[in-house]
Short mmCIF file of C-alpha atoms and ligand atoms in Angstrom, two decimals:
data_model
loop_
_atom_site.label_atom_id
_atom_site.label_comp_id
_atom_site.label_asym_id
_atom_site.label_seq_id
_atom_site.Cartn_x
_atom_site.Cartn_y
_atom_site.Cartn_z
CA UNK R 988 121.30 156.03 192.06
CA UNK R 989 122.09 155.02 188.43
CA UNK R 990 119.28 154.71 185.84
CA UNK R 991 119.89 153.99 182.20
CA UNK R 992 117.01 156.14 180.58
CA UNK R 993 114.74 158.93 182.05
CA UNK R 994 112.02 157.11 180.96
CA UNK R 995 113.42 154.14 184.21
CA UNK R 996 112.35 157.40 186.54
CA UNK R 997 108.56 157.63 185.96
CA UNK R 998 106.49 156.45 188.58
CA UNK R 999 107.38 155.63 192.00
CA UNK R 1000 106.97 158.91 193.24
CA UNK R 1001 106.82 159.89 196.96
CA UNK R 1002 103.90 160.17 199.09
CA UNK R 1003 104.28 162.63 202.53
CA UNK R 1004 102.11 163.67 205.42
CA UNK R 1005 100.69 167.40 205.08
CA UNK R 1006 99.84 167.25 209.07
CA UNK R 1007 98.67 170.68 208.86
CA UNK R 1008 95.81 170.19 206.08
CA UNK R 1009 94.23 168.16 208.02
CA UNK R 1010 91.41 169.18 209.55
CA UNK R 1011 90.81 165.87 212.20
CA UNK R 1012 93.01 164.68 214.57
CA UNK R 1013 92.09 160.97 213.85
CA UNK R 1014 92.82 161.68 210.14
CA UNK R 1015 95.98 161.60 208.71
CA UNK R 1016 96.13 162.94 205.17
CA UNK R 1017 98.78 162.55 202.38
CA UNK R 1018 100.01 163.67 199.23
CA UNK R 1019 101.52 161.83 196.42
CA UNK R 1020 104.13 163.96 194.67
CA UNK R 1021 103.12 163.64 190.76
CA UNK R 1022 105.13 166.63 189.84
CA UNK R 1023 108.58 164.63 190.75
CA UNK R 1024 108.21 162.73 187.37
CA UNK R 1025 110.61 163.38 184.66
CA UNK R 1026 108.01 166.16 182.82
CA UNK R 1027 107.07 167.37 185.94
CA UNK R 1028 103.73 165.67 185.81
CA UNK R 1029 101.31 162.13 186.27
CA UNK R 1030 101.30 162.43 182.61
CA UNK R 1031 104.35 160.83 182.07
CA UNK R 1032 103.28 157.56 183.11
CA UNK R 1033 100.47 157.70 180.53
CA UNK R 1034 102.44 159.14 177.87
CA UNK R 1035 104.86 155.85 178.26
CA UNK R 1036 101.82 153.40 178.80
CA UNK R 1037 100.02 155.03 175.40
CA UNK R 1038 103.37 155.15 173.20
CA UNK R 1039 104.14 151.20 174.64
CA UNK R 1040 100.54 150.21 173.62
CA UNK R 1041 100.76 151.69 170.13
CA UNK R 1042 103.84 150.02 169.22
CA UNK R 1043 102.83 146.78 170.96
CA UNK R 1044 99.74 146.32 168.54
CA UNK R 1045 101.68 147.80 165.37
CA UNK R 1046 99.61 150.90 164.80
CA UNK R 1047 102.02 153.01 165.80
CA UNK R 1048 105.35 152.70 163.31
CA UNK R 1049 108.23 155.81 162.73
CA UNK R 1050 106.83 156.53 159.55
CA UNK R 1051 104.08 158.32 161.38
CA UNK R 1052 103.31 161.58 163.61
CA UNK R 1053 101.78 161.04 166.86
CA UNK R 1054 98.57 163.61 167.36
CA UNK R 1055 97.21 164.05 170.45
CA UNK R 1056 94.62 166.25 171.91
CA UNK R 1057 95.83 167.85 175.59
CA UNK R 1058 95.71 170.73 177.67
CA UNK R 1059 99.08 170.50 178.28
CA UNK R 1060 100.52 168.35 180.95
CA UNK R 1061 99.83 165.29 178.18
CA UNK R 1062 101.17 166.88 175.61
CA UNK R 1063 104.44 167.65 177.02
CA UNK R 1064 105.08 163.85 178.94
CA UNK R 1065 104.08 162.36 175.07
CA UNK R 1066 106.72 164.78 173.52
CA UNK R 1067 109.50 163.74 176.00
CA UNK R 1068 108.75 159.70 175.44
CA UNK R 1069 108.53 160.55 171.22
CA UNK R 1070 111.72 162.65 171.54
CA UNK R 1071 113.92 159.32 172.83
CA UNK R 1072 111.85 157.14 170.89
CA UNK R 1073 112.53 158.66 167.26
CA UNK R 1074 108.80 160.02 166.42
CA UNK R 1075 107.88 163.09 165.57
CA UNK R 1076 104.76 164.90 167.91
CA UNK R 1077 102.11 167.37 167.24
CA UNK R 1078 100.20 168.31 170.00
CA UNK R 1079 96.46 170.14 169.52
CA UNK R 1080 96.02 172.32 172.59
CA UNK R 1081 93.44 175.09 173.15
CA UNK R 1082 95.25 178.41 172.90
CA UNK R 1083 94.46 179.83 176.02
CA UNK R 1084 97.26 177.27 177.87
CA UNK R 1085 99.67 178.87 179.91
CA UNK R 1086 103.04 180.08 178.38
CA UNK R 1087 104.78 177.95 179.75
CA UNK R 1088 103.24 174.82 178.69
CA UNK R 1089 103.70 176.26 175.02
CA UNK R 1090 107.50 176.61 175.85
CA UNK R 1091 107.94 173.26 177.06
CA UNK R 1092 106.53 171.76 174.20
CA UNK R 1093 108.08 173.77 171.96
CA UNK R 1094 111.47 173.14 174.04
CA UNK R 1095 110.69 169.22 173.39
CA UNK R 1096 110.62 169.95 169.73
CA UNK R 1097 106.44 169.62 169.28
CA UNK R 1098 104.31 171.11 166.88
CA UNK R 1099 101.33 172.84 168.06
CA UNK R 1100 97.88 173.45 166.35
CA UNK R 1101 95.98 175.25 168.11
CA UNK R 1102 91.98 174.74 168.82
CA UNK R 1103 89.59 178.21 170.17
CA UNK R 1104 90.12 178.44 174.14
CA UNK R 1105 86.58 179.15 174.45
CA UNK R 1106 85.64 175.73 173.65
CA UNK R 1107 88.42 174.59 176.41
CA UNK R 1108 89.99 171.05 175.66
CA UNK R 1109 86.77 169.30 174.26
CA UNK R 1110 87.27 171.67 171.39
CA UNK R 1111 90.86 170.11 170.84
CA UNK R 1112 89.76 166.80 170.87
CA UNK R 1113 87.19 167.72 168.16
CA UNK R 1114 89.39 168.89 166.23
CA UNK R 1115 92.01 166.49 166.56
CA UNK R 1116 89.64 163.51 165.96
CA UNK R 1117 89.09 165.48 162.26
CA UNK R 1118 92.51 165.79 162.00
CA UNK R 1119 93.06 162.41 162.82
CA UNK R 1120 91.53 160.99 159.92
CA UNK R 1121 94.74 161.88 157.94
CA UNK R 1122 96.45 158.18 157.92
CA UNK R 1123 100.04 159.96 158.73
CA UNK R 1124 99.29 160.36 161.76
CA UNK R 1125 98.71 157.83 164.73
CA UNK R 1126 96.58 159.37 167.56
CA UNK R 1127 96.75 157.40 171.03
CA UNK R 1128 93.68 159.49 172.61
CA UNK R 1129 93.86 159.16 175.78
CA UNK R 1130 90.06 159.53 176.62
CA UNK R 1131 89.59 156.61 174.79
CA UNK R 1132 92.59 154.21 174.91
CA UNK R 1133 92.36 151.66 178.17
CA UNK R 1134 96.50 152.00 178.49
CA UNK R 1135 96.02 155.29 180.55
CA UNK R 1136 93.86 153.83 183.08
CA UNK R 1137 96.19 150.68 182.89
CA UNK R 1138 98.86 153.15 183.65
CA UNK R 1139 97.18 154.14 186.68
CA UNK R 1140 95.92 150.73 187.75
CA UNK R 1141 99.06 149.21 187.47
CA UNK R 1142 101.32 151.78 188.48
CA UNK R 1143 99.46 154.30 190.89
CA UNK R 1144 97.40 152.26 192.37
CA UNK R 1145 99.66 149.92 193.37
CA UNK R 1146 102.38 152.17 194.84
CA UNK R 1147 99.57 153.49 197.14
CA UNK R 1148 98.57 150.18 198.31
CA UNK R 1149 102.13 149.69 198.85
CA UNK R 1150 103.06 152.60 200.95
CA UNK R 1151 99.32 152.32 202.84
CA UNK R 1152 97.56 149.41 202.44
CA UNK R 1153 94.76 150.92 205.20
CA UNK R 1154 94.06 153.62 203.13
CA UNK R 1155 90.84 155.08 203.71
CA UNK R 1156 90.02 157.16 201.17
CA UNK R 1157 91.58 158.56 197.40
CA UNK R 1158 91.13 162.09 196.03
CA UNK R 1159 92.09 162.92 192.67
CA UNK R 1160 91.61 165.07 189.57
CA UNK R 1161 88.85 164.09 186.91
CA UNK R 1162 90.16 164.85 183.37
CA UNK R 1163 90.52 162.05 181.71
CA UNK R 1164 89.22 160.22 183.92
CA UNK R 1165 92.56 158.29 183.47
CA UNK R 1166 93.72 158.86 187.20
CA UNK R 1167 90.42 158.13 189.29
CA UNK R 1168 88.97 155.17 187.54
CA UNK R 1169 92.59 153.29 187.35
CA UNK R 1170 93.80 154.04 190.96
CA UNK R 1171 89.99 153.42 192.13
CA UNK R 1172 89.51 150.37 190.52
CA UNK R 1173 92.87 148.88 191.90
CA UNK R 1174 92.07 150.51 195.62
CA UNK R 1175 88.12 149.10 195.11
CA UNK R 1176 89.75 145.51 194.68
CA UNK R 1177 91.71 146.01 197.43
CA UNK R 1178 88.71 147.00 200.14
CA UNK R 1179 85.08 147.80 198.44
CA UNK R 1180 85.31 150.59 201.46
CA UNK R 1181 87.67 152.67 200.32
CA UNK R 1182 86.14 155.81 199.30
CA UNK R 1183 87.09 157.18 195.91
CA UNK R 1184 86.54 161.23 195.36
CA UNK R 1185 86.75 163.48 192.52
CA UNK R 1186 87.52 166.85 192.13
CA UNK R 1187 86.55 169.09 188.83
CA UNK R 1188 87.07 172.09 188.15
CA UNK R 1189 85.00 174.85 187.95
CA UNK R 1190 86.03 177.14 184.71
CA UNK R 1191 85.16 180.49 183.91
CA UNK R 1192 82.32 181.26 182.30
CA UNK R 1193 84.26 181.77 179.36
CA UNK R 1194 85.09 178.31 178.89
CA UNK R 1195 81.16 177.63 179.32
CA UNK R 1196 79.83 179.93 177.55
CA UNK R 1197 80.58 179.82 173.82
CA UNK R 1198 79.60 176.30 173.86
CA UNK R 1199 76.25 174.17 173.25
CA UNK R 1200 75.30 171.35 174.98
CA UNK R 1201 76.06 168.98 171.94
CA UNK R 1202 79.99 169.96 172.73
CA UNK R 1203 79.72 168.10 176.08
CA UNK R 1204 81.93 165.67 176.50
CA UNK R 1205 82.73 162.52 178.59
CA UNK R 1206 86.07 160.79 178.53
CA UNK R 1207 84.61 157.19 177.17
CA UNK R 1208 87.41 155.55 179.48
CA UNK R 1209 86.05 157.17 182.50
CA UNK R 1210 84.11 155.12 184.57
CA UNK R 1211 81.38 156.92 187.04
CA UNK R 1212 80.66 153.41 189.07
CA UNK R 1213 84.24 154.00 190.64
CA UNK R 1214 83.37 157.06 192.49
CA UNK R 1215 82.04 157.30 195.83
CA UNK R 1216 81.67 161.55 194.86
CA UNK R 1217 83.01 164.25 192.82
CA UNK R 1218 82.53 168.10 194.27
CA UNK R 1219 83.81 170.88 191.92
CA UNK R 1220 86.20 173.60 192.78
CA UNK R 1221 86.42 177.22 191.82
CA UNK R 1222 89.75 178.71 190.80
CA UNK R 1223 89.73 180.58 194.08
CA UNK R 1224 89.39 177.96 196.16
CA UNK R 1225 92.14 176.26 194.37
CA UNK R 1226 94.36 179.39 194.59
CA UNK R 1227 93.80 179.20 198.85
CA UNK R 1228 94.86 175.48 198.90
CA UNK R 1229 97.29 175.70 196.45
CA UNK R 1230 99.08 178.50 198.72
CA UNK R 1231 98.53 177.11 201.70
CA UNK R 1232 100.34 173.88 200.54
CA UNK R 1233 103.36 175.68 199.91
CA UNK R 1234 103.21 177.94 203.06
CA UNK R 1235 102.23 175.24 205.43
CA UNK R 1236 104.09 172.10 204.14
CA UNK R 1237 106.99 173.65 201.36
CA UNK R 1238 105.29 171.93 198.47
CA UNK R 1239 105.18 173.59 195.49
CA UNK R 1240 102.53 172.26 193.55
CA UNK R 1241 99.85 173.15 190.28
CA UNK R 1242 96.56 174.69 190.76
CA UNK R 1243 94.77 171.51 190.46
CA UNK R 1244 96.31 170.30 193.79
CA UNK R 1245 94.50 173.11 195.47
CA UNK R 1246 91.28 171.90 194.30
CA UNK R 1247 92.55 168.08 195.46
CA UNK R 1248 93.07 169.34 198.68
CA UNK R 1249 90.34 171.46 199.26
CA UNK R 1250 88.08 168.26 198.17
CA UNK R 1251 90.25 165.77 200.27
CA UNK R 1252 89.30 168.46 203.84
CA UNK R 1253 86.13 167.59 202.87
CA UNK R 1254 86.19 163.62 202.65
CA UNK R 1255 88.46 163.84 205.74
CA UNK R 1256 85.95 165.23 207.66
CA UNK R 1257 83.62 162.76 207.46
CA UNK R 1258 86.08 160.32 207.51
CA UNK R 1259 87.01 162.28 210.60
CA UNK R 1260 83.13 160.74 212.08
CA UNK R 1261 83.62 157.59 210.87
CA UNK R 1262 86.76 156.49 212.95
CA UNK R 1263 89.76 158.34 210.93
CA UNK R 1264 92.43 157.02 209.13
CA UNK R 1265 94.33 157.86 205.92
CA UNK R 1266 93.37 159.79 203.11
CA UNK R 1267 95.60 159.95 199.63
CA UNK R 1268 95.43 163.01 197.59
CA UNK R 1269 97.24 162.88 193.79
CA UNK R 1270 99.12 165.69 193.21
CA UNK R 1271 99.35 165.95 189.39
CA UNK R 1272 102.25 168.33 189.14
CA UNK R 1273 104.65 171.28 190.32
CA UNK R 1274 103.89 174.64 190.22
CA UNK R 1275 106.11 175.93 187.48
CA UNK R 1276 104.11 175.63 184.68
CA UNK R 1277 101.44 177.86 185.99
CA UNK R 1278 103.92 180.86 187.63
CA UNK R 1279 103.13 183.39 185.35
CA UNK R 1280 99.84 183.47 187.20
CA UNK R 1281 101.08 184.73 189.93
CA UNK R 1282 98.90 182.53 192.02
CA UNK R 1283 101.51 182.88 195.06
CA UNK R 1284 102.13 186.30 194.89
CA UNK R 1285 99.56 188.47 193.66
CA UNK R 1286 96.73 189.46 195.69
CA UNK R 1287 93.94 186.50 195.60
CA UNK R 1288 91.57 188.55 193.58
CA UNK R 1289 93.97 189.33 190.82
CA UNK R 1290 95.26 185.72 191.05
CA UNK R 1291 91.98 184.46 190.11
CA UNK R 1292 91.22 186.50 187.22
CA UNK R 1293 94.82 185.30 185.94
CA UNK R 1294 94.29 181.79 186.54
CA UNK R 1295 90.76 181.78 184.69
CA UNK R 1296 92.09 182.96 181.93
CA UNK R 1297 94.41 179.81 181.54
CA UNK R 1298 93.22 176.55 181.10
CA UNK R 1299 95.06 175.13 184.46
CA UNK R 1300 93.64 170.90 184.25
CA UNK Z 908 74.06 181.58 203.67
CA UNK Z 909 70.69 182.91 202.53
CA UNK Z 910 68.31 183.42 205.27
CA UNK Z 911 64.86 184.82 202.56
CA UNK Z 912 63.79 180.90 202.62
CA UNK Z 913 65.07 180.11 199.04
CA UNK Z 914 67.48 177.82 197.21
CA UNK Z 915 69.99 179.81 194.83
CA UNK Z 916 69.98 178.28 191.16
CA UNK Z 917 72.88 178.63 189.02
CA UNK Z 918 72.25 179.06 185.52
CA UNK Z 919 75.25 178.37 183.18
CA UNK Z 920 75.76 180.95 180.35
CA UNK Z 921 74.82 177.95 177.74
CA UNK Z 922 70.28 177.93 179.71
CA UNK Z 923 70.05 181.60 179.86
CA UNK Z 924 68.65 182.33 176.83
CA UNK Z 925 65.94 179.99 178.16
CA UNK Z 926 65.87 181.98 181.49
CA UNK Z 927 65.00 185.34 180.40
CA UNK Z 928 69.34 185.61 180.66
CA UNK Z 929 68.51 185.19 184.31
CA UNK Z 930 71.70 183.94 185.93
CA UNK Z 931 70.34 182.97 189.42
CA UNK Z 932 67.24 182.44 189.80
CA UNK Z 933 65.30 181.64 193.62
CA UNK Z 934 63.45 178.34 194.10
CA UNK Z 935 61.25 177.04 196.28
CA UNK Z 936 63.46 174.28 198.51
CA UNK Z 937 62.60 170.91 197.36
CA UNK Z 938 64.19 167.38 195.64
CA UNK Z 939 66.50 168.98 192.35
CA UNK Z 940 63.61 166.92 190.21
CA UNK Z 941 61.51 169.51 191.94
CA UNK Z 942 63.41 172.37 191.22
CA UNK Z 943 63.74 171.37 187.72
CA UNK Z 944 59.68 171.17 187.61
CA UNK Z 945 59.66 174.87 189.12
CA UNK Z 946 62.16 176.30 186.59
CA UNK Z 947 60.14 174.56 183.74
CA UNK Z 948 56.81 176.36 185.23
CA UNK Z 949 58.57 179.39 184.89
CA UNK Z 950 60.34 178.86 181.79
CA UNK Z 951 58.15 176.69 179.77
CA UNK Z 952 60.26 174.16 178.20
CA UNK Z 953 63.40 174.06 180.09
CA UNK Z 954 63.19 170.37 181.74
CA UNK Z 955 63.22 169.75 178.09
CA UNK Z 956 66.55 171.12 177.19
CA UNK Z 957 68.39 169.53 180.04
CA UNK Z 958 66.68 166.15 180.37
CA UNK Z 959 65.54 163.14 177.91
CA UNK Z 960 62.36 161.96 177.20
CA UNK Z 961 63.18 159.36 180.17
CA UNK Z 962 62.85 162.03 182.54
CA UNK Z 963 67.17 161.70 183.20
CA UNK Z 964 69.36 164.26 183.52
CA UNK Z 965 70.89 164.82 180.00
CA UNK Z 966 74.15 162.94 180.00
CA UNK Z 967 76.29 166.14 179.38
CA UNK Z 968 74.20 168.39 182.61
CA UNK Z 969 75.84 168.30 185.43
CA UNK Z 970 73.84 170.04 188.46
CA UNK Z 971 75.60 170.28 192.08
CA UNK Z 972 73.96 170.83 195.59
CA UNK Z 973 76.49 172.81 197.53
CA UNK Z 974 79.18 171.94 195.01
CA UNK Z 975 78.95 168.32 194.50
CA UNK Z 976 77.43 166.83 191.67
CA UNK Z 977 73.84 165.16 192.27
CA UNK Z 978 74.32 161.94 190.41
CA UNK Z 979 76.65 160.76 193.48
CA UNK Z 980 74.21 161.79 195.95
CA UNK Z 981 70.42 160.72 195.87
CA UNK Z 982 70.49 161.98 191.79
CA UNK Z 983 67.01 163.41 191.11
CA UNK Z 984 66.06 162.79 194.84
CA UNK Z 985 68.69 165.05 196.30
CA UNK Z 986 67.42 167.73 198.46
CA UNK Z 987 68.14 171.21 198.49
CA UNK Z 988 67.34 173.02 201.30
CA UNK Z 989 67.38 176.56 202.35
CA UNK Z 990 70.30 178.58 201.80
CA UNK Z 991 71.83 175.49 199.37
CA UNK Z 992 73.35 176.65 196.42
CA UNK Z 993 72.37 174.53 193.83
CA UNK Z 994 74.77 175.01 190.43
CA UNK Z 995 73.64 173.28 186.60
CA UNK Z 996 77.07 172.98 184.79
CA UNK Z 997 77.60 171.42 181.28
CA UNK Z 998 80.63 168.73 181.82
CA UNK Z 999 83.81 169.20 180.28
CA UNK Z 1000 86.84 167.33 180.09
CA UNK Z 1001 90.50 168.10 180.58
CA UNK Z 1002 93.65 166.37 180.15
C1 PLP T 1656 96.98 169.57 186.01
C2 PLP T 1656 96.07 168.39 185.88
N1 PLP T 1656 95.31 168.02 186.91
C3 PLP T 1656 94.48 166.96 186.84
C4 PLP T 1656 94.35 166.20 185.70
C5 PLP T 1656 93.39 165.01 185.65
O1 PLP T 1656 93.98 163.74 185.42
P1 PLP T 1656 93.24 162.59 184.59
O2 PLP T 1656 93.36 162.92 183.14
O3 PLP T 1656 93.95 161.32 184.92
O4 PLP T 1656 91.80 162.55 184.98
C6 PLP T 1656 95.11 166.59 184.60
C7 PLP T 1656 94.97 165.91 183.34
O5 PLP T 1656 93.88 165.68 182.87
C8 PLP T 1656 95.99 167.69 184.69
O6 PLP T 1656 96.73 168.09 183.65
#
């Protein structure tokens, strides 16, 4: 297959049976391969959308720096799409991100500033709305801006719909928000009875504790009305599932897809009660970034320590 | 699962200077709005720091029954039961 850019390869990523997650005969449960973008995660199709969007309505020219708060997985999709577009990218990322997320950045010619992991990524949007206020730069935000749920509605959404249009239910990560209210909005339209499920993820107390409650924080483009649930997930649980998805089915995927999964067992069995059918879980990205955890390979208590000390969503 | 006839109560690190720096504390089962009531017996203007003057959950508390968050169940109304492990979390974001 010939494509002119790698920017012609995000999107349109595969979706395949995990028969043995499923915990229901009558349910057939799937997984849609995010990590098979050009990054390596969903992010790219955001990062496009969001650098599109800013030079569609002018307020994003090459005389400026694109600034964007991320734990990661944004950060590095933005700095690919400003690399072939001529921009220059400084990402503001809590410092306890994993190493490699720093080196792929870096790799993709970023700059990174670098906000107190205690306060976890709300702290990097804080500062990076201050920073913001410095005209040389042109922040897309993507807890604010509409084009990453537009990414999702128009892109995700629709490639489910095309590959199942009986879906039964949708299980994703809630970050942004970007993913769930997109993709559920465009699956709601479809059938009102398609069941729309978040998981979120349950940090370590360090991430918690350090903080007030004035530093909470909800993504303004994240829209609760789409969601039929959300259930959070503890790193441990997300280690299991996470393992078990590459032991059972070959996929090697990020820590959040554990916590997708474990979430998805639980809509499927209800769905399981309620005459079966399938169930879509998003898959953000691979594994690699999050290796020097040793999720796979050290013992699960050790695992988990590692893992909470890394911002892994 | 518990069997002593309570409901486990998570306290995040940001409440526990409100609970004594109790961590978990044991409730009575009951609706959350009735656990909230108990803890705010207990610890005399709690309810305050994690609700408005509306009586709603502040926007930024997030409290889970068995992991999943309340406000997609029956919200205040939710029951916990015995041996439920109920879990108040502030709400972050990621990205
Ligand atoms: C690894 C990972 N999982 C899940 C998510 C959630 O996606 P969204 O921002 O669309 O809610 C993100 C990004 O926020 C992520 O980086």
């Amino acid at each position: 297959m010939k494509y002119k850019s790698i920017l012609d390869l995000i999107g349109h990523t595969p979706l395949v049976e995990v028969r043995s997650l499923s915990p229901a005969d009558n349910v057939r449960m799937w997984v849609k391969l995010e990590g098979q973008n050009p990054t390596g995660s969903v992010k790219d199709r955001i990062a496009l959308a969001l650098i599109e969007d800013g030079e569609a309505t002018g307020a994003l020219t090459k005389d400026k720096t694109i600034l964007e708060p991320t734990s990661g997985n944004t950060g590095i999709a933005i700095a690919m799409v400003a690399k072939l577009k001529g921009y220059r990218f400084t990402a503001v990322m809590p410092d306890n991100a994993s190493h490699e997320r720093v080196s792929l950045l870096h790799a993709y010619g970023a700059d990174i500033i670098y906000s107190p992991g205690a306060e976890g990524t709300n702290g990097s949007v804080a500062m990076a709305t201050e920073l913001a206020k410095d005209k040389g730069y042109y922040m897309p935000f993507q807890y604010g801006n509409e084009a990453n749920v537009r990414a999702h509605y128009e892109g995700t959404g629709p490639e489910i719909l095309e590959d199942l249009p009986d879906v039964k239910a949708f299980v994703a990560g809630l970050g942004t928000g970007g993913t769930l209210t997109g993709v559920g909005r465009r699956l709601k339209e479809h059938d009102p009875n398609i069941k729309v499920f978040a998981a979120e993820p349950e940090l370590g107390e360090l991430v918690y504790g350090l903080r007030s409650l004035e530093d909470g924080y909800i993504p303004p483009i994240f829209d609760p009305t789409v969601l039929d649930g959300k259930v959070k997930v503890k790193a441990r649980e997300s280690i299991v599932w996470t393992k078990a998805l590459m032991q059972k089915e070959g996929i090697f995927a990020g820590i959040s897809a554990g916590a997708t999964i474990w979430v998805a067992q639980r809509v499927a069995e209800r769905l399981a009660k309620d005459g079966g059918g399938d169930v879509v879980c998003l898959l953000p990205d691979g594994g690699w970034k999050y290796l020097s955890t040793e999720a796979w390979t050290q013992e699960l208590d050790v695992a988990e320590e590692q893992v909470e000390d890394v911002l892994w969503w | 699962m518990a069997s002593d006839g309570s409901v486990k109560v998570k306290i995040p690190t940001v409440f526990r200077r409100f609970t004594g720096n109790e961590a978990e504390i044991d409730l009575a089962p009951g609706t959350i709005g009735q656990l909230i009531d108990q803890l705010d017996e207990r610890y005399p203007g709690f309810k305050g720091q994690i609700m408005n003057d509306e009586g709603e959950l502040h926007r930024f508390v997030n409290v889970y029954v068995n992991d999943e968050d309340a406000r997609y169940l029956e919200k205040l109304e939710t029951q916990a039961n015995e041996g439920d492990r109920v879990a108040l979390l502030p709400s972050v974001a990621g990205g």
